Tab-separated table of C-alpha atoms in Angstrom:
chain	number	residue	atom	x	y	z
A	1	MET	CA	214.666	94.127	-71.016
A	2	ASP	CA	211.736	93.221	-73.263
A	3	THR	CA	210.727	89.787	-71.977
A	4	THR	CA	207.990	89.330	-74.584
A	5	THR	CA	210.601	88.826	-77.318
A	6	ALA	CA	213.174	86.906	-75.267
A	7	PRO	CA	214.350	83.802	-77.136
A	8	LEU	CA	213.106	80.458	-75.880
A	9	ALA	CA	215.336	77.564	-74.892
A	10	GLU	CA	214.697	74.092	-73.523
A	11	LEU	CA	216.166	72.246	-70.563
A	12	ASP	CA	215.808	68.590	-69.681
A	13	GLU	CA	215.810	67.250	-66.134
A	14	GLN	CA	219.605	67.383	-65.994
A	15	GLY	CA	219.420	71.003	-67.099
A	16	LEU	CA	217.087	71.799	-64.216
A	17	ALA	CA	219.578	70.209	-61.837
A	18	ALA	CA	222.298	72.364	-63.389
A	19	LEU	CA	220.173	75.465	-62.774
A	20	VAL	CA	220.093	74.778	-59.035
A	21	ASP	CA	223.840	74.133	-59.029
A	22	VAL	CA	224.627	77.345	-60.925
A	23	LEU	CA	222.517	79.439	-58.573
A	24	ARG	CA	224.203	77.919	-55.542
A	25	GLN	CA	227.629	78.532	-57.078
A	26	ARG	CA	226.672	82.168	-57.510
A	27	GLY	CA	226.124	82.434	-53.775
A	28	TYR	CA	222.347	82.154	-53.666
A	29	THR	CA	220.370	80.279	-51.050
A	30	VAL	CA	218.022	78.349	-53.340
A	31	VAL	CA	214.478	78.007	-51.997
A	32	GLY	CA	211.845	75.932	-53.735
A	33	PRO	CA	208.992	73.472	-53.244
A	34	THR	CA	209.552	70.107	-51.631
A	35	ALA	CA	207.226	67.391	-50.286
A	36	ARG	CA	207.302	67.328	-46.504
A	37	ASP	CA	204.850	66.663	-43.664
A	38	GLY	CA	201.981	65.875	-46.027
A	39	ALA	CA	202.203	69.096	-48.029
A	40	ILE	CA	204.215	70.928	-50.659
A	41	VAL	CA	206.269	73.335	-48.570
A	42	LEU	CA	208.965	75.875	-49.407
A	43	ALA	CA	212.432	75.150	-48.071
A	44	GLU	CA	216.107	75.528	-48.867
A	45	LEU	CA	217.190	73.102	-51.583
A	46	ALA	CA	220.628	71.512	-51.759
A	47	SER	CA	219.839	70.090	-55.193
A	48	ALA	CA	217.011	69.613	-57.680
A	49	ALA	CA	216.571	66.076	-56.327
A	50	GLU	CA	214.713	67.614	-53.373
A	51	LEU	CA	211.962	69.037	-55.595
A	52	PRO	CA	208.577	67.243	-55.252
A	53	HIS	CA	209.045	65.015	-58.295
A	54	GLY	CA	205.997	62.840	-58.859
A	55	TRP	CA	203.711	64.637	-56.410
A	56	GLY	CA	200.520	66.513	-57.150
A	57	VAL	CA	197.874	68.106	-54.961
A	58	GLU	CA	194.145	67.709	-54.385
A	59	ALA	CA	192.607	70.813	-52.850
A	60	GLU	CA	189.065	71.888	-52.091
A	61	ALA	CA	187.426	74.182	-49.582
A	62	GLY	CA	188.904	73.173	-46.233
A	63	THR	CA	190.841	70.298	-47.818
A	64	TYR	CA	194.435	69.785	-48.980
A	65	ARG	CA	196.059	66.435	-49.791
A	66	LEU	CA	199.137	65.232	-51.634
A	67	ARG	CA	198.567	62.665	-54.362
A	68	PRO	CA	201.120	60.628	-56.319
A	69	ARG	CA	201.432	61.329	-60.031
A	70	ALA	CA	202.146	58.928	-62.863
A	71	ASP	CA	205.084	61.070	-64.015
A	72	ARG	CA	208.064	62.787	-62.400
A	73	ALA	CA	206.823	66.353	-62.810
A	74	ALA	CA	208.334	68.668	-60.203
A	75	PHE	CA	206.009	71.679	-60.523
A	76	ALA	CA	202.669	69.969	-61.268
A	77	HIS	CA	200.999	71.086	-58.065
A	78	SER	CA	199.005	74.076	-56.868
A	79	ALA	CA	199.936	76.481	-54.094
A	80	GLY	CA	200.803	75.003	-50.715
A	81	PRO	CA	200.325	76.546	-47.270
A	82	GLN	CA	203.331	78.853	-47.631
A	83	SER	CA	204.096	81.669	-49.998
A	84	TRP	CA	207.330	83.508	-50.715
A	85	LYS	CA	206.175	86.087	-48.173
A	86	THR	CA	207.620	83.715	-45.570
A	87	PHE	CA	211.127	84.605	-46.768
A	88	LEU	CA	210.695	88.221	-47.878
A	89	HIS	CA	208.405	89.351	-45.034
A	90	PRO	CA	209.233	86.724	-42.383
A	91	PRO	CA	206.783	85.777	-39.626
A	92	ARG	CA	209.187	87.074	-36.974
A	93	ALA	CA	212.077	89.513	-37.351
A	94	ARG	CA	214.259	91.389	-34.876
A	95	LEU	CA	214.157	95.143	-35.398
A	96	TRP	CA	216.737	96.208	-32.817
A	97	GLN	CA	218.489	95.137	-29.647
A	98	ALA	CA	219.867	97.184	-26.770
A	99	ASP	CA	222.454	96.494	-24.074
A	100	ARG	CA	223.102	98.394	-20.851
A	101	SER	CA	226.672	98.438	-19.566
A	102	GLU	CA	227.763	98.545	-15.915
A	103	ASP	CA	228.034	102.349	-15.990
A	104	GLY	CA	224.446	102.633	-17.256
A	105	THR	CA	225.295	103.438	-20.864
A	106	VAL	CA	222.771	101.987	-23.316
A	107	THR	CA	223.924	100.837	-26.748
A	108	VAL	CA	221.300	100.211	-29.422
A	109	ARG	CA	221.984	98.122	-32.512
A	110	GLU	CA	219.459	98.249	-35.296
A	111	GLY	CA	218.404	95.356	-37.476
A	112	ASP	CA	219.716	91.835	-37.533
A	113	ASP	CA	222.287	89.861	-39.471
A	114	PRO	CA	222.315	90.444	-43.253
A	115	PRO	CA	219.690	88.243	-44.933
A	116	PRO	CA	220.628	85.457	-47.342
A	117	ARG	CA	220.699	86.141	-51.077
A	118	TYR	CA	217.652	84.140	-52.047
A	119	ALA	CA	216.985	82.432	-55.363
A	120	PHE	CA	213.318	81.482	-55.506
A	121	LEU	CA	212.729	78.462	-57.746
A	122	GLY	CA	209.191	77.664	-58.858
A	123	VAL	CA	207.371	80.952	-58.194
A	124	ARG	CA	203.853	80.677	-59.613
A	125	PRO	CA	202.577	83.613	-61.704
A	126	CYS	CA	199.926	84.361	-59.063
A	127	ASP	CA	202.651	84.480	-56.421
A	128	LEU	CA	204.808	86.656	-58.672
A	129	ARG	CA	201.911	89.126	-58.756
A	130	ALA	CA	201.678	88.823	-54.959
A	131	ILE	CA	205.351	89.761	-54.675
A	132	ALA	CA	204.665	92.787	-56.881
A	133	VAL	CA	201.767	93.744	-54.595
A	134	GLN	CA	203.987	93.522	-51.525
A	135	ASP	CA	206.674	95.496	-53.360
A	136	ARG	CA	204.147	98.309	-53.669
A	137	VAL	CA	203.075	98.040	-50.032
A	138	LEU	CA	206.483	97.653	-48.400
A	139	THR	CA	208.873	99.460	-50.742
A	140	GLY	CA	206.685	101.671	-52.923
A	141	GLY	CA	206.248	104.608	-50.586
A	142	ALA	CA	208.485	107.139	-48.899
A	143	TYR	CA	209.851	104.538	-46.489
A	144	VAL	CA	211.279	101.159	-47.451
A	145	ASP	CA	210.563	98.373	-44.997
A	146	PRO	CA	213.919	97.570	-43.326
A	147	VAL	CA	213.321	93.809	-43.358
A	148	TYR	CA	211.568	93.332	-46.699
A	149	GLY	CA	213.632	95.802	-48.704
A	150	PRO	CA	217.079	94.123	-48.479
A	151	ARG	CA	215.629	90.631	-48.906
A	152	ARG	CA	213.674	91.636	-51.993
A	153	ALA	CA	216.527	93.606	-53.549
A	154	GLY	CA	218.819	90.576	-53.571
A	155	ALA	CA	216.292	87.970	-54.732
A	156	PHE	CA	216.652	86.027	-57.994
A	157	ILE	CA	213.245	84.827	-59.192
A	158	VAL	CA	212.623	81.735	-61.317
A	159	VAL	CA	208.957	81.537	-62.294
A	160	ALA	CA	207.241	78.220	-63.034
A	161	GLU	CA	204.152	78.805	-65.146
A	162	CYS	CA	201.189	76.776	-63.934
A	163	THR	CA	199.941	73.761	-65.872
A	164	GLU	CA	198.066	71.988	-63.033
A	165	PRO	CA	195.560	74.281	-61.272
A	166	SER	CA	193.568	72.872	-58.381
A	167	ALA	CA	189.882	73.112	-57.590
A	168	VAL	CA	190.450	76.235	-55.476
A	169	CYS	CA	192.474	78.199	-58.052
A	170	PHE	CA	190.953	81.241	-59.770
A	171	CYS	CA	193.982	83.176	-61.026
A	172	ALA	CA	192.724	83.167	-64.631
A	173	SER	CA	189.687	85.265	-63.707
A	174	MET	CA	191.915	87.692	-61.767
A	175	GLY	CA	194.377	88.123	-64.648
A	176	THR	CA	197.289	86.808	-62.575
A	177	GLY	CA	197.934	83.417	-64.212
A	178	PRO	CA	198.352	80.628	-65.110
A	179	GLY	CA	200.839	82.174	-67.540
A	180	LEU	CA	202.992	85.183	-66.776
A	181	PRO	CA	200.954	88.397	-66.507
A	182	GLY	CA	202.087	91.258	-68.710
A	183	GLY	CA	204.681	93.575	-67.209
A	184	SER	CA	205.971	90.959	-64.774
A	185	SER	CA	209.440	91.350	-63.283
A	186	TYR	CA	211.478	88.151	-63.009
A	187	ASP	CA	214.856	86.656	-63.879
A	188	LEU	CA	213.952	83.336	-65.494
A	189	ALA	CA	210.607	81.794	-66.424
A	190	LEU	CA	210.109	78.124	-67.171
A	191	THR	CA	207.214	75.916	-68.177
A	192	GLU	CA	207.320	72.222	-67.361
A	193	THR	CA	205.866	69.568	-69.664
A	194	ALA	CA	206.011	65.823	-69.091
A	195	GLU	CA	206.891	64.081	-72.351
A	196	ALA	CA	207.188	60.379	-73.142
A	197	ASP	CA	210.970	60.656	-73.063
A	198	GLY	CA	211.121	62.705	-69.844
A	199	LEU	CA	210.559	66.175	-68.452
A	200	ARG	CA	211.086	69.268	-70.574
A	201	TYR	CA	211.406	72.871	-69.405
A	202	THR	CA	210.800	75.717	-71.821
A	203	VAL	CA	212.734	78.657	-70.383
A	204	ARG	CA	213.300	82.321	-71.171
A	205	ALA	CA	215.218	85.103	-69.464
A	206	GLY	CA	213.589	88.191	-67.993
A	207	SER	CA	216.660	90.095	-66.785
A	208	PRO	CA	220.332	90.537	-67.667
A	209	GLU	CA	221.391	88.244	-64.822
A	210	GLY	CA	218.794	85.739	-65.962
A	211	GLU	CA	220.444	85.771	-69.388
A	212	GLU	CA	223.826	85.126	-67.781
A	213	VAL	CA	222.514	82.167	-65.793
A	214	LEU	CA	220.703	80.750	-68.811
A	215	GLY	CA	223.941	80.993	-70.786
A	216	GLU	CA	225.611	78.640	-68.301
A	217	LEU	CA	222.993	75.900	-68.749
A	218	PRO	CA	222.866	73.016	-71.251
A	219	THR	CA	219.993	74.234	-73.449
A	220	ARG	CA	218.682	73.489	-76.897
A	221	PRO	CA	216.341	75.494	-79.181
A	222	THR	CA	212.566	75.085	-78.974
A	223	ASP	CA	209.506	76.757	-80.433
A	224	GLY	CA	207.705	76.572	-77.058
A	225	GLU	CA	204.470	75.341	-78.589
A	226	ARG	CA	203.962	72.478	-76.114
A	227	ALA	CA	204.504	74.839	-73.199
A	228	ARG	CA	202.047	77.433	-74.541
A	229	THR	CA	199.436	74.741	-75.086
A	230	ALA	CA	199.853	73.381	-71.560
A	231	VAL	CA	199.386	76.829	-70.011
A	232	ALA	CA	196.382	77.619	-72.209
A	233	GLU	CA	194.741	74.340	-71.230
A	234	ALA	CA	195.377	75.091	-67.566
A	235	ALA	CA	193.503	78.380	-67.912
A	236	GLY	CA	190.438	76.371	-68.922
A	237	ARG	CA	190.674	74.036	-65.942
A	238	MET	CA	190.405	76.556	-63.110
A	239	GLY	CA	188.345	75.187	-60.277
A	240	ARG	CA	186.802	78.538	-59.434
A	241	SER	CA	186.386	82.054	-60.765
A	242	MET	CA	185.734	85.502	-59.393
A	243	ASP	CA	184.153	88.363	-61.299
A	244	PRO	CA	186.630	91.192	-60.677
A	245	THR	CA	184.325	93.889	-62.062
A	246	ASP	CA	184.321	96.929	-59.757
A	247	LEU	CA	184.937	94.996	-56.554
A	248	ARG	CA	185.764	98.245	-54.788
A	249	ALA	CA	182.239	99.568	-55.377
A	250	LEU	CA	180.705	96.216	-54.442
A	251	MET	CA	182.505	96.143	-51.097
A	252	ALA	CA	181.618	99.763	-50.320
A	253	GLY	CA	177.981	99.228	-51.229
A	254	THR	CA	177.348	96.070	-49.192
A	255	MET	CA	178.608	97.055	-45.747
A	256	THR	CA	175.209	96.274	-44.188
A	257	ALA	CA	174.498	93.139	-46.234
A	258	GLU	CA	172.913	90.168	-44.471
A	259	ARG	CA	175.552	87.915	-46.020
A	260	TRP	CA	178.098	89.113	-43.447
A	261	ASP	CA	175.986	87.531	-40.697
A	262	GLN	CA	175.817	84.247	-42.571
A	263	VAL	CA	179.566	83.979	-43.052
A	264	ALA	CA	180.164	85.095	-39.460
A	265	ASN	CA	178.124	82.133	-38.230
A	266	ARG	CA	180.758	79.858	-39.798
A	267	CYS	CA	183.947	81.877	-39.337
A	268	LEU	CA	186.158	80.805	-36.424
A	269	THR	CA	188.204	84.046	-36.646
A	270	CYS	CA	191.286	81.819	-36.519
A	271	GLY	CA	193.214	83.995	-38.989
A	272	ASN	CA	194.327	81.082	-41.188
A	273	CYS	CA	193.299	83.015	-44.295
A	274	THR	CA	195.578	85.932	-43.403
A	275	MET	CA	198.506	83.679	-42.494
A	276	VAL	CA	198.468	81.797	-45.821
A	277	CYS	CA	197.586	84.827	-47.949
A	278	PRO	CA	200.620	85.885	-50.030
A	279	THR	CA	199.749	89.596	-49.790
A	280	CYS	CA	198.572	90.144	-46.191
A	281	PHE	CA	201.237	92.190	-44.450
A	282	CYS	CA	199.917	93.253	-41.023
A	283	THR	CA	202.326	93.026	-38.103
A	284	THR	CA	202.636	93.887	-34.442
A	285	THR	CA	205.671	94.455	-32.251
A	286	GLU	CA	206.750	92.968	-28.955
A	287	GLU	CA	209.615	93.720	-26.576
A	288	VAL	CA	211.557	91.058	-24.713
A	289	THR	CA	214.288	91.321	-22.109
A	290	ASP	CA	216.583	89.017	-20.202
A	291	LEU	CA	216.269	88.387	-16.472
A	292	THR	CA	218.886	91.016	-15.610
A	293	GLY	CA	217.148	93.756	-17.534
A	294	ASP	CA	220.429	94.659	-19.222
A	295	HIS	CA	219.513	93.282	-22.642
A	296	ALA	CA	216.319	94.090	-24.545
A	297	GLU	CA	215.064	93.391	-28.032
A	298	ARG	CA	212.192	94.536	-30.197
A	299	TRP	CA	210.705	91.935	-32.529
A	300	ARG	CA	208.139	92.275	-35.250
A	301	ARG	CA	205.759	89.396	-35.930
A	302	TRP	CA	202.832	88.732	-38.190
A	303	ASP	CA	199.446	89.777	-36.896
A	304	SER	CA	195.928	89.342	-38.235
A	305	CYS	CA	192.861	91.551	-38.442
A	306	PHE	CA	190.966	88.506	-37.149
A	307	ASP	CA	192.775	88.822	-33.814
A	308	LEU	CA	190.468	90.372	-31.215
A	309	ASP	CA	193.264	92.654	-30.005
A	310	PHE	CA	194.234	93.835	-33.474
A	311	SER	CA	191.893	96.839	-33.211
A	312	HIS	CA	192.365	97.351	-29.464
A	313	LEU	CA	192.334	101.005	-28.354
A	314	HIS	CA	193.598	102.010	-24.934
A	315	GLY	CA	190.708	102.873	-22.654
A	316	THR	CA	188.154	101.547	-25.148
A	317	GLY	CA	189.065	97.958	-25.934
A	318	PRO	CA	188.728	96.166	-29.278
A	319	VAL	CA	186.884	98.118	-31.952
A	320	ARG	CA	185.871	95.021	-33.911
A	321	THR	CA	184.439	92.642	-31.331
A	322	SER	CA	182.298	90.462	-33.611
A	323	ALA	CA	183.276	87.839	-36.165
A	324	ARG	CA	181.061	89.715	-38.621
A	325	SER	CA	183.035	92.937	-38.325
A	326	ARG	CA	186.406	91.202	-38.506
A	327	TYR	CA	185.615	89.083	-41.567
A	328	ARG	CA	184.076	92.111	-43.254
A	329	GLN	CA	187.194	94.161	-42.489
A	330	TRP	CA	189.428	91.514	-44.094
A	331	LEU	CA	187.366	91.055	-47.258
A	332	THR	CA	186.529	94.719	-47.838
A	333	HIS	CA	190.185	95.675	-47.437
A	334	LYS	CA	191.463	92.838	-49.608
A	335	LEU	CA	189.089	93.529	-52.489
A	336	GLY	CA	188.014	97.124	-51.922
A	337	THR	CA	190.036	99.685	-49.989
A	338	TRP	CA	193.304	98.040	-51.100
A	339	HIS	CA	192.604	99.869	-54.388
A	340	ASP	CA	192.496	103.187	-52.529
A	341	GLN	CA	195.762	102.535	-50.719
A	342	PHE	CA	197.842	100.711	-53.308
A	343	GLY	CA	196.105	100.972	-56.660
A	344	SER	CA	195.253	97.292	-57.111
A	345	SER	CA	193.357	94.390	-55.616
A	346	GLY	CA	194.965	92.545	-52.726
A	347	CYS	CA	193.793	89.176	-54.087
A	348	VAL	CA	195.777	87.210	-56.691
A	349	GLY	CA	193.496	84.181	-57.036
A	350	CYS	CA	195.839	81.596	-55.496
A	351	GLY	CA	193.013	79.915	-53.525
A	352	ARG	CA	195.044	79.358	-50.351
A	353	CYS	CA	192.456	81.031	-48.119
A	354	ILE	CA	189.832	78.576	-49.407
A	355	ALA	CA	191.886	75.414	-48.971
A	356	TRP	CA	193.270	76.299	-45.545
A	357	CYS	CA	190.057	77.612	-43.969
A	358	PRO	CA	189.026	74.999	-41.360
A	359	VAL	CA	185.346	75.468	-42.202
A	360	GLY	CA	185.788	75.888	-45.967
A	361	ILE	CA	184.739	79.522	-46.380
A	362	ASP	CA	185.182	80.391	-50.052
A	363	ILE	CA	186.080	83.983	-50.986
A	364	THR	CA	184.668	83.513	-54.503
A	365	GLU	CA	181.381	82.258	-53.083
A	366	GLU	CA	181.160	85.233	-50.720
A	367	VAL	CA	181.702	87.724	-53.532
A	368	THR	CA	179.052	85.998	-55.649
A	369	ALA	CA	176.597	86.092	-52.735
A	370	LEU	CA	177.256	89.787	-52.076
A	371	ARG	CA	176.681	90.560	-55.764
A	372	ALA	CA	173.408	88.647	-55.708
A	373	GLU	CA	172.215	90.430	-52.564
A	374	ALA	CA	173.181	93.816	-53.989
A	375	ALA	CA	171.318	93.052	-57.238
A	376	SER	CA	168.272	91.897	-55.298
A	377	SER	CA	168.241	95.100	-53.252
A	378	GLU	CA	168.378	97.224	-56.408
A	379	GLU	CA	165.460	95.330	-57.941
A	380	ALA	CA	163.283	95.577	-54.820
A	381	PRO	CA	160.494	98.218	-55.090
């Protein structure tokens, strides 16, 4: 359906609560943000009361803190340590299990139990773009990922446009937010504004099922002007920016830059940036067995190109032994060769890798430094 001309409606706080109830009644496991353990995390919600009402976020390079707000806004916070990848491309998933009977017959069962039907509430536009990127990676080729595919196919997505970017956000410069990017695929989109008489949610449908759900909610007409203004103002309050001009060529042309040594002197190769990134998808496999040897399982788990063994070759050892080579591999793939493989950048400007890096390495700063070094080299006689 044409989402650009979808009629706008408005919900109040009771209407938001009704949205969660309707989704649960339709058999969805509703997942959304909640305040827990000093962060905004994603978890199953029994009701809208579990949303992080009244909590905001302060984030900087290597820093993330909750802060109380003066209002009851539920979505007035920037990205937390998790993304929706946690549910669509889980950190650990069983691929198959095998049992050996007393007569030696081996029976193999593929997959695991059917996944829940997820309804994601509060997906930021940058994270919606990240889901689209992973769609291309994990379902866009000849083979559909057996774990991601079924989870993604059954997901109902409720976007929450961003009105409160943090100091590490740069989605506006990447064209991925704070409002919905053109061509986005979603079911419902809402924009939260805190008014003197309470919270208001401007909402529109993006799919036939979204229209059905919206029709079950207590709405009233709105022109959406307050919501549009809030999103436009958010675009002007981004804490950072990245020049996306020809990043592929920049990465390819700076493979020997001195800047890689400088960042390597700080990088702990801990892999935090890959774990919190909403688009990183690398995995490894491991086999486990019981003590009898009659039951075995193969599991897939997240891996990171910062892991020393990630590039291990039998008889040779790790290919990328230095922090320099591993950081360079991550950044040049994310911003450069991702274009060759999947036709887009692998970065959506969410800023998670900046906030959750223990030493505060800033991807936007690194790109700026590489551009400056490349320009300096071109000007040198």
